[in-house]
Amino acid sequence: MPASIIDGKLVAQEIRSALSERISALKHKNIVPGLAVILVGEDPASVSYVTAKEQACADIGMKSFEYRLPDTTRTEELVALIHKLNADKAVHGILVQLPLPGHIDEFSVIEAIAPEKDVDGFTSINLGKMLLGQDAFIPCTPHGIIKLIEHTGIPTKGTHAVVVGRSNIVGKPLANLLIRKEINATVTICHTGTVNLADFTKHADILIACAGKAGLITADMVKPGACVIDVGVNRVPAPQSKKGWKLVGDVLFDEVLDVAGFITPVPGGVGPMTITMLLYNTVAAAEKMSV
Ligand code: L34
């Protein structure tokens, strides 16, 4: 029997409906949640993600403030913009789309964001608080993945979760969320230094592929019945398509479908959840600032 496909758009829609009500309640207090979206340069994938984020804000009745800056922008200019946005009462959340061009000091830019407006949860304050189990903004992609796993209804306590990838924005925070008592998984983190990746992935009840490498996870690497979450968003050449490329995950979907118990598609899996949890954090930021 093929795996059940986890519909990220559907789960995202359920969360967005609940958020709509909270946004209405804020509007009764004359507050419209506002998100500042900063994009430096014109990387086509980044342009499409930030456009989708701005569209999602508009769709749900939030404001977005768009900053499209040239890739010659300097660290100091970005930091100055962030300081201005930190002080702006109409802005409840600040998002700096990553990656930034190589000459920019990414750490200094992120650290300039006021923690209470850091709706990506990327500042050291938020990540530190998250690690300590304190109230914090949880990074959007890991948070969305937890929601997808919860949505399947599979028992997670005592399972073995294998995270393939150790980025600051997905792998590291996700591994931490999976060991929380509410999930109670035992976690293995694999990365480019792992020898014999399949030896680990084959023992995963929950397998999360967040390496950014198309086709990394093949059917023989997956335990029958496993829950497979594909975080990859890789553009690969596809001469048949109009754009000349297509989007694929880190998992070879067609073959893993026959082995896994649950699987997320790309597109339509984790991506829509990332955007939804950004809205979620921005609404939460606005609520906190309103009391
Ligand atoms: N600051 N930078 C910051 N925050 C983030 O949370 C991100 N991320 C990652 C890249 N840089 C970031 C995103 O927004 C990845 N990411 C992201 C967001 C949305 C989607 C994919 C990645 C998405 O909507 N994916 C759609 C398909 C989009 C398409 O067709 O190109 C999907 O259904 O998977």
mmCIF file of C-alpha atoms and ligand atoms in Angstrom:
data_model
loop_
_atom_site.group_PDB
_atom_site.id
_atom_site.type_symbol
_atom_site.label_atom_id
_atom_site.label_comp_id
_atom_site.label_asym_id
_atom_site.label_seq_id
_atom_site.Cartn_x
_atom_site.Cartn_y
_atom_site.Cartn_z
ATOM 1 C CA MET A 1 0.000 0.000 0.000
ATOM 2 C CA PRO A 2 1.452 3.407 -0.901
ATOM 3 C CA ALA A 3 2.116 5.938 1.834
ATOM 4 C CA SER A 4 -0.497 8.466 2.928
ATOM 5 C CA ILE A 5 0.440 11.837 1.491
ATOM 6 C CA ILE A 6 0.508 14.577 4.115
ATOM 7 C CA ASP A 7 -1.243 17.585 2.590
ATOM 8 C CA GLY A 8 0.713 20.616 3.798
ATOM 9 C CA LYS A 9 -1.658 23.022 2.086
ATOM 10 C CA LEU A 10 -4.610 21.574 3.955
ATOM 11 C CA VAL A 11 -2.905 21.668 7.356
ATOM 12 C CA ALA A 12 -1.716 25.203 6.570
ATOM 13 C CA GLN A 13 -5.280 26.210 5.741
ATOM 14 C CA GLU A 14 -6.594 24.882 9.057
ATOM 15 C CA ILE A 15 -4.012 26.896 10.968
ATOM 16 C CA ARG A 16 -4.684 30.000 8.861
ATOM 17 C CA SER A 17 -8.433 29.776 9.628
ATOM 18 C CA ALA A 18 -7.714 29.839 13.354
ATOM 19 C CA LEU A 19 -5.321 32.758 12.825
ATOM 20 C CA SER A 20 -7.998 34.735 10.957
ATOM 21 C CA GLU A 21 -10.063 34.840 14.130
ATOM 22 C CA ARG A 22 -7.149 36.108 16.171
ATOM 23 C CA ILE A 23 -6.471 38.772 13.530
ATOM 24 C CA SER A 24 -10.125 39.890 13.715
ATOM 25 C CA ALA A 25 -9.851 40.161 17.496
ATOM 26 C CA LEU A 26 -6.745 42.341 17.104
ATOM 27 C CA LYS A 27 -8.526 44.524 14.561
ATOM 28 C CA HIS A 28 -11.194 45.234 17.180
ATOM 29 C CA LYS A 29 -8.373 46.767 19.172
ATOM 30 C CA ASN A 30 -7.293 48.741 16.092
ATOM 31 C CA ILE A 31 -4.219 46.589 15.591
ATOM 32 C CA VAL A 32 -3.310 45.120 12.210
ATOM 33 C CA PRO A 33 -0.410 42.669 12.492
ATOM 34 C CA GLY A 34 2.426 43.966 10.312
ATOM 35 C CA LEU A 35 5.377 42.074 8.884
ATOM 36 C CA ALA A 36 8.453 43.753 7.390
ATOM 37 C CA VAL A 37 9.953 41.571 4.667
ATOM 38 C CA ILE A 38 13.522 42.335 3.627
ATOM 39 C CA LEU A 39 15.040 40.778 0.533
ATOM 40 C CA VAL A 40 18.559 41.599 -0.613
ATOM 41 C CA GLY A 41 19.357 40.742 -4.220
ATOM 42 C CA GLU A 42 17.329 38.937 -6.826
ATOM 43 C CA ASP A 43 17.844 35.231 -6.300
ATOM 44 C CA PRO A 44 14.789 33.818 -8.140
ATOM 45 C CA ALA A 45 13.890 31.266 -5.456
ATOM 46 C CA SER A 46 14.149 33.888 -2.698
ATOM 47 C CA VAL A 47 12.046 36.314 -4.746
ATOM 48 C CA SER A 48 9.344 33.682 -5.092
ATOM 49 C CA TYR A 49 9.371 32.823 -1.361
ATOM 50 C CA VAL A 50 9.148 36.422 -0.180
ATOM 51 C CA THR A 51 6.440 37.177 -2.723
ATOM 52 C CA ALA A 52 4.494 34.199 -1.385
ATOM 53 C CA LYS A 53 4.962 35.502 2.162
ATOM 54 C CA GLU A 54 3.692 38.965 1.243
ATOM 55 C CA GLN A 55 0.739 37.436 -0.590
ATOM 56 C CA ALA A 56 -0.071 35.269 2.438
ATOM 57 C CA CYS A 57 -0.110 38.393 4.631
ATOM 58 C CA ALA A 58 -2.510 40.123 2.233
ATOM 59 C CA ASP A 59 -4.758 37.053 1.980
ATOM 60 C CA ILE A 60 -5.195 36.773 5.736
ATOM 61 C CA GLY A 61 -5.667 40.503 6.370
ATOM 62 C CA MET A 62 -2.225 41.383 7.701
ATOM 63 C CA LYS A 63 0.028 44.181 6.511
ATOM 64 C CA SER A 64 3.391 43.617 4.910
ATOM 65 C CA PHE A 65 6.086 46.220 4.433
ATOM 66 C CA GLU A 66 8.309 45.289 1.542
ATOM 67 C CA TYR A 67 11.997 46.123 1.293
ATOM 68 C CA ARG A 68 13.682 44.921 -1.903
ATOM 69 C CA LEU A 69 17.298 45.996 -1.736
ATOM 70 C CA PRO A 70 20.085 45.690 -4.301
ATOM 71 C CA ASP A 71 22.727 43.045 -3.737
ATOM 72 C CA THR A 72 25.283 45.816 -3.240
ATOM 73 C CA THR A 73 23.609 46.698 0.079
ATOM 74 C CA ARG A 74 26.110 46.865 2.942
ATOM 75 C CA THR A 75 25.798 45.280 6.376
ATOM 76 C CA GLU A 76 25.604 48.721 8.051
ATOM 77 C CA GLU A 77 22.741 49.814 5.801
ATOM 78 C CA LEU A 78 20.768 46.695 6.598
ATOM 79 C CA VAL A 79 21.406 47.056 10.318
ATOM 80 C CA ALA A 80 20.263 50.693 10.143
ATOM 81 C CA LEU A 81 17.037 49.643 8.401
ATOM 82 C CA ILE A 82 16.417 46.995 11.043
ATOM 83 C CA HIS A 83 16.937 49.525 13.843
ATOM 84 C CA LYS A 84 14.356 51.751 12.186
ATOM 85 C CA LEU A 85 11.897 48.838 11.912
ATOM 86 C CA ASN A 86 12.565 47.830 15.532
ATOM 87 C CA ALA A 87 11.275 51.265 16.548
ATOM 88 C CA ASP A 88 8.248 51.256 14.221
ATOM 89 C CA LYS A 89 5.008 50.482 16.100
ATOM 90 C CA ALA A 90 3.204 49.290 12.942
ATOM 91 C CA VAL A 91 5.806 46.556 12.474
ATOM 92 C CA HIS A 92 5.293 43.505 14.682
ATOM 93 C CA GLY A 93 7.603 41.120 12.852
ATOM 94 C CA ILE A 94 10.821 41.504 10.857
ATOM 95 C CA LEU A 95 11.980 38.916 8.360
ATOM 96 C CA VAL A 96 15.327 39.021 6.563
ATOM 97 C CA GLN A 97 15.189 36.406 3.839
ATOM 98 C CA LEU A 98 18.244 34.144 3.823
ATOM 99 C CA PRO A 99 20.705 33.519 2.332
ATOM 100 C CA LEU A 100 22.160 37.022 2.190
ATOM 101 C CA PRO A 101 24.851 37.903 -0.371
ATOM 102 C CA GLY A 102 28.291 36.718 0.740
ATOM 103 C CA HIS A 103 29.725 40.138 1.619
ATOM 104 C CA ILE A 104 27.034 40.757 4.232
ATOM 105 C CA ASP A 105 27.630 39.765 7.852
ATOM 106 C CA GLU A 106 24.543 37.605 8.313
ATOM 107 C CA PHE A 107 25.001 37.118 12.054
ATOM 108 C CA SER A 108 25.195 40.867 12.759
ATOM 109 C CA VAL A 109 22.129 41.510 10.625
ATOM 110 C CA ILE A 110 19.995 38.861 12.345
ATOM 111 C CA GLU A 111 21.219 39.893 15.792
ATOM 112 C CA ALA A 112 20.073 43.472 15.092
ATOM 113 C CA ILE A 113 16.435 42.316 15.049
ATOM 114 C CA ALA A 114 14.652 43.047 18.325
ATOM 115 C CA PRO A 115 13.912 39.609 19.869
ATOM 116 C CA GLU A 116 10.233 40.497 20.291
ATOM 117 C CA LYS A 117 10.007 41.114 16.515
ATOM 118 C CA ASP A 118 12.162 38.134 15.510
ATOM 119 C CA VAL A 119 9.314 36.093 14.004
ATOM 120 C CA ASP A 120 11.754 33.745 12.257
ATOM 121 C CA GLY A 121 13.179 32.839 15.665
ATOM 122 C CA PHE A 122 16.741 33.163 14.354
ATOM 123 C CA THR A 123 18.308 35.504 16.932
ATOM 124 C CA SER A 124 20.561 34.056 19.615
ATOM 125 C CA ILE A 125 18.035 35.189 22.228
ATOM 126 C CA ASN A 126 15.159 33.265 20.641
ATOM 127 C CA LEU A 127 17.214 30.191 19.826
ATOM 128 C CA GLY A 128 18.656 30.185 23.335
ATOM 129 C CA LYS A 129 15.227 30.491 24.897
ATOM 130 C CA MET A 130 13.864 27.752 22.664
ATOM 131 C CA LEU A 131 16.682 25.445 23.735
ATOM 132 C CA LEU A 132 15.901 26.189 27.368
ATOM 133 C CA GLY A 133 12.178 25.544 26.860
ATOM 134 C CA GLN A 134 11.265 29.172 27.559
ATOM 135 C CA ASP A 135 8.609 31.132 25.702
ATOM 136 C CA ALA A 136 10.191 31.987 22.327
ATOM 137 C CA PHE A 137 9.446 32.314 18.636
ATOM 138 C CA ILE A 138 10.086 28.914 17.108
ATOM 139 C CA PRO A 139 11.729 28.914 13.658
ATOM 140 C CA CYS A 140 8.990 28.545 11.038
ATOM 141 C CA THR A 141 10.113 25.470 9.090
ATOM 142 C CA PRO A 142 10.830 23.266 12.149
ATOM 143 C CA HIS A 143 7.625 24.474 13.785
ATOM 144 C CA GLY A 144 5.656 23.635 10.642
ATOM 145 C CA ILE A 145 7.231 20.173 10.514
ATOM 146 C CA ILE A 146 6.163 19.462 14.103
ATOM 147 C CA LYS A 147 2.601 20.493 13.184
ATOM 148 C CA LEU A 148 2.667 18.139 10.171
ATOM 149 C CA ILE A 149 3.898 15.230 12.285
ATOM 150 C CA GLU A 150 1.213 15.942 14.895
ATOM 151 C CA HIS A 151 -1.377 16.071 12.133
ATOM 152 C CA THR A 152 -0.649 12.481 11.103
ATOM 153 C CA GLY A 153 -1.674 11.353 14.578
ATOM 154 C CA ILE A 154 1.235 8.882 14.768
ATOM 155 C CA PRO A 155 2.484 8.214 18.280
ATOM 156 C CA THR A 156 5.909 9.855 18.557
ATOM 157 C CA LYS A 157 6.946 8.838 22.071
ATOM 158 C CA GLY A 158 9.894 6.491 21.950
ATOM 159 C CA THR A 159 10.267 6.702 18.187
ATOM 160 C CA HIS A 160 13.612 7.161 16.500
ATOM 161 C CA ALA A 161 13.717 10.388 14.504
ATOM 162 C CA VAL A 162 16.571 10.877 12.078
ATOM 163 C CA VAL A 163 17.260 14.426 10.888
ATOM 164 C CA VAL A 164 19.423 14.623 7.777
ATOM 165 C CA GLY A 165 20.882 18.138 7.742
ATOM 166 C CA ARG A 166 22.281 20.452 10.411
ATOM 167 C CA SER A 167 21.435 23.963 9.250
ATOM 168 C CA ASN A 168 20.772 26.685 11.792
ATOM 169 C CA ILE A 169 17.334 27.298 10.315
ATOM 170 C CA VAL A 170 16.053 23.705 10.073
ATOM 171 C CA GLY A 171 18.166 20.769 11.290
ATOM 172 C CA LYS A 172 19.506 22.148 14.564
ATOM 173 C CA PRO A 173 16.271 23.665 15.916
ATOM 174 C CA LEU A 174 14.170 20.734 14.651
ATOM 175 C CA ALA A 175 16.295 18.132 16.451
ATOM 176 C CA ASN A 176 15.780 20.132 19.608
ATOM 177 C CA LEU A 177 11.997 20.273 19.197
ATOM 178 C CA LEU A 178 11.818 16.520 18.566
ATOM 179 C CA ILE A 179 13.427 15.727 21.935
ATOM 180 C CA ARG A 180 10.910 17.846 23.827
ATOM 181 C CA LYS A 181 8.712 15.835 26.173
ATOM 182 C CA GLU A 182 5.581 16.460 24.042
ATOM 183 C CA ILE A 183 7.221 14.570 21.176
ATOM 184 C CA ASN A 184 9.709 12.446 23.120
ATOM 185 C CA ALA A 185 11.543 11.071 20.104
ATOM 186 C CA THR A 186 15.125 9.847 20.262
ATOM 187 C CA VAL A 187 17.011 11.888 17.714
ATOM 188 C CA THR A 188 19.961 11.185 15.451
ATOM 189 C CA ILE A 189 21.363 14.084 13.430
ATOM 190 C CA CYS A 190 23.129 13.150 10.202
ATOM 191 C CA HIS A 191 25.134 15.551 8.074
ATOM 192 C CA THR A 192 27.740 15.678 5.338
ATOM 193 C CA GLY A 193 30.276 14.137 7.718
ATOM 194 C CA THR A 194 28.109 11.082 8.370
ATOM 195 C CA VAL A 195 29.579 7.824 7.140
ATOM 196 C CA ASN A 196 27.048 5.442 5.621
ATOM 197 C CA LEU A 197 23.934 7.584 5.843
ATOM 198 C CA ALA A 198 21.643 4.666 5.001
ATOM 199 C CA ASP A 199 22.682 2.814 8.171
ATOM 200 C CA PHE A 200 20.993 5.603 10.119
ATOM 201 C CA THR A 201 18.036 6.454 7.897
ATOM 202 C CA LYS A 202 16.972 2.785 7.662
ATOM 203 C CA HIS A 203 16.319 2.826 11.392
ATOM 204 C CA ALA A 204 14.208 5.984 11.341
ATOM 205 C CA ASP A 205 10.543 5.844 12.347
ATOM 206 C CA ILE A 206 10.443 9.530 11.468
ATOM 207 C CA LEU A 207 12.853 10.623 8.743
ATOM 208 C CA ILE A 208 13.364 14.296 8.045
ATOM 209 C CA ALA A 209 15.374 15.208 4.962
ATOM 210 C CA CYS A 210 16.665 18.760 5.193
ATOM 211 C CA ALA A 211 20.006 18.534 3.408
ATOM 212 C CA GLY A 212 19.125 20.517 0.281
ATOM 213 C CA LYS A 213 20.257 17.733 -2.030
ATOM 214 C CA ALA A 214 17.892 16.458 -4.713
ATOM 215 C CA GLY A 215 17.298 12.720 -4.664
ATOM 216 C CA LEU A 216 19.402 12.091 -1.551
ATOM 217 C CA ILE A 217 16.885 9.718 0.052
ATOM 218 C CA THR A 218 16.105 6.626 -1.995
ATOM 219 C CA ALA A 219 13.604 3.863 -1.225
ATOM 220 C CA ASP A 220 16.248 1.444 0.077
ATOM 221 C CA MET A 221 17.183 4.009 2.758
ATOM 222 C CA VAL A 222 13.696 4.117 4.255
ATOM 223 C CA LYS A 223 12.208 1.835 6.915
ATOM 224 C CA PRO A 224 8.866 0.393 5.778
ATOM 225 C CA GLY A 225 6.015 2.425 7.268
ATOM 226 C CA ALA A 226 8.203 5.383 8.262
ATOM 227 C CA CYS A 227 6.939 8.957 8.344
ATOM 228 C CA VAL A 228 9.054 10.849 5.807
ATOM 229 C CA ILE A 229 9.188 14.650 5.866
ATOM 230 C CA ASP A 230 10.853 16.220 2.836
ATOM 231 C CA VAL A 231 12.144 19.726 3.488
ATOM 232 C CA GLY A 232 14.172 20.030 0.287
ATOM 233 C CA VAL A 233 13.182 22.633 -2.312
ATOM 234 C CA ASN A 234 15.595 21.981 -5.153
ATOM 235 C CA ARG A 235 15.197 23.387 -8.638
ATOM 236 C CA VAL A 236 16.411 20.798 -11.127
ATOM 237 C CA PRO A 237 16.598 21.144 -14.920
ATOM 238 C CA ALA A 238 13.447 19.971 -16.702
ATOM 239 C CA PRO A 239 13.590 20.747 -20.414
ATOM 240 C CA GLN A 240 9.955 19.655 -20.859
ATOM 241 C CA SER A 241 8.648 22.318 -18.492
ATOM 242 C CA LYS A 242 8.020 25.901 -19.592
ATOM 243 C CA LYS A 243 10.329 27.336 -16.943
ATOM 244 C CA GLY A 244 13.077 24.882 -17.855
ATOM 245 C CA TRP A 245 13.202 23.543 -14.281
ATOM 246 C CA LYS A 246 11.054 21.744 -11.768
ATOM 247 C CA LEU A 247 10.924 21.617 -8.018
ATOM 248 C CA VAL A 248 11.933 18.417 -6.235
ATOM 249 C CA GLY A 249 12.665 17.538 -2.641
ATOM 250 C CA ASP A 250 15.567 15.654 -1.068
ATOM 251 C CA VAL A 251 13.494 12.464 -1.246
ATOM 252 C CA LEU A 252 12.891 10.441 -4.407
ATOM 253 C CA PHE A 253 9.149 10.743 -3.956
ATOM 254 C CA ASP A 254 7.904 8.197 -6.488
ATOM 255 C CA GLU A 255 9.899 5.310 -5.100
ATOM 256 C CA VAL A 256 9.753 6.232 -1.407
ATOM 257 C CA LEU A 257 5.957 6.494 -1.702
ATOM 258 C CA ASP A 258 5.822 2.690 -1.931
ATOM 259 C CA VAL A 259 7.835 2.138 1.250
ATOM 260 C CA ALA A 260 6.876 4.925 3.656
ATOM 261 C CA GLY A 261 3.739 5.084 5.811
ATOM 262 C CA PHE A 262 3.437 8.867 5.473
ATOM 263 C CA ILE A 263 5.215 11.269 3.153
ATOM 264 C CA THR A 264 5.140 14.990 2.405
ATOM 265 C CA PRO A 265 5.141 16.085 -1.245
ATOM 266 C CA VAL A 266 7.252 18.854 -2.775
ATOM 267 C CA PRO A 267 5.674 21.235 -3.537
ATOM 268 C CA GLY A 268 2.681 21.271 -1.203
ATOM 269 C CA GLY A 269 4.249 19.795 1.928
ATOM 270 C CA VAL A 270 6.576 21.712 4.218
ATOM 271 C CA GLY A 271 6.738 24.942 2.124
ATOM 272 C CA PRO A 272 3.189 26.124 2.815
ATOM 273 C CA MET A 273 3.706 25.344 6.514
ATOM 274 C CA THR A 274 6.830 27.523 6.681
ATOM 275 C CA ILE A 275 4.835 30.488 5.439
ATOM 276 C CA THR A 276 1.919 29.721 7.754
ATOM 277 C CA MET A 277 4.081 29.534 10.869
ATOM 278 C CA LEU A 278 5.540 32.906 9.917
ATOM 279 C CA LEU A 279 2.013 34.332 9.961
ATOM 280 C CA TYR A 280 1.448 32.514 13.256
ATOM 281 C CA ASN A 281 4.520 34.051 14.881
ATOM 282 C CA THR A 282 3.644 37.512 13.559
ATOM 283 C CA VAL A 283 0.141 37.327 14.999
ATOM 284 C CA ALA A 284 1.624 36.160 18.313
ATOM 285 C CA ALA A 285 4.077 39.092 18.224
ATOM 286 C CA ALA A 286 1.224 41.544 17.627
ATOM 287 C CA GLU A 287 -0.804 40.018 20.449
ATOM 288 C CA LYS A 288 2.104 40.286 22.875
ATOM 289 C CA MET A 289 2.702 43.912 21.928
ATOM 290 C CA SER A 290 -1.005 44.716 22.365
ATOM 291 C CA VAL A 291 -1.161 43.950 26.086
HETATM 292 N N1 L34 B 1 14.685 34.343 6.932
HETATM 293 N N2 L34 B 1 14.946 32.825 5.216
HETATM 294 C C1 L34 B 1 14.286 33.216 6.305
HETATM 295 N N3 L34 B 1 13.233 32.541 6.808
HETATM 296 C C2 L34 B 1 12.801 31.414 6.194
HETATM 297 O O1 L34 B 1 11.802 30.715 6.725
HETATM 298 C C3 L34 B 1 13.434 30.985 5.030
HETATM 299 N N4 L34 B 1 13.007 29.906 4.296
HETATM 300 C C4 L34 B 1 13.988 29.065 3.608
HETATM 301 C C5 L34 B 1 14.906 29.987 2.803
HETATM 302 N N5 L34 B 1 15.233 31.224 3.499
HETATM 303 C C6 L34 B 1 14.539 31.701 4.566
HETATM 304 C C7 L34 B 1 11.876 29.919 3.554
HETATM 305 O O2 L34 B 1 11.009 30.773 3.675
HETATM 306 C C8 L34 B 1 13.109 28.208 2.720
HETATM 307 N N6 L34 B 1 11.833 28.879 2.703
HETATM 308 C C9 L34 B 1 10.728 28.506 1.905
HETATM 309 C C10 L34 B 1 9.506 29.136 2.001
HETATM 310 C C11 L34 B 1 8.431 28.766 1.229
HETATM 311 C C12 L34 B 1 8.544 27.747 0.344
HETATM 312 C C13 L34 B 1 9.748 27.089 0.236
HETATM 313 C C14 L34 B 1 10.831 27.465 1.022
HETATM 314 C C15 L34 B 1 7.367 27.382 -0.492
HETATM 315 O O3 L34 B 1 6.373 28.057 -0.503
HETATM 316 N N7 L34 B 1 7.447 26.290 -1.250
HETATM 317 C C16 L34 B 1 6.353 25.862 -2.092
HETATM 318 C C17 L34 B 1 6.746 25.866 -3.547
HETATM 319 C C18 L34 B 1 7.235 27.178 -4.008
HETATM 320 C C19 L34 B 1 7.666 27.163 -5.455
HETATM 321 O O4 L34 B 1 6.882 26.677 -6.276
HETATM 322 O O5 L34 B 1 8.762 27.668 -5.736
HETATM 323 C C20 L34 B 1 5.982 24.431 -1.703
HETATM 324 O O6 L34 B 1 4.841 24.062 -1.898
HETATM 325 O O7 L34 B 1 6.871 23.719 -1.231
#
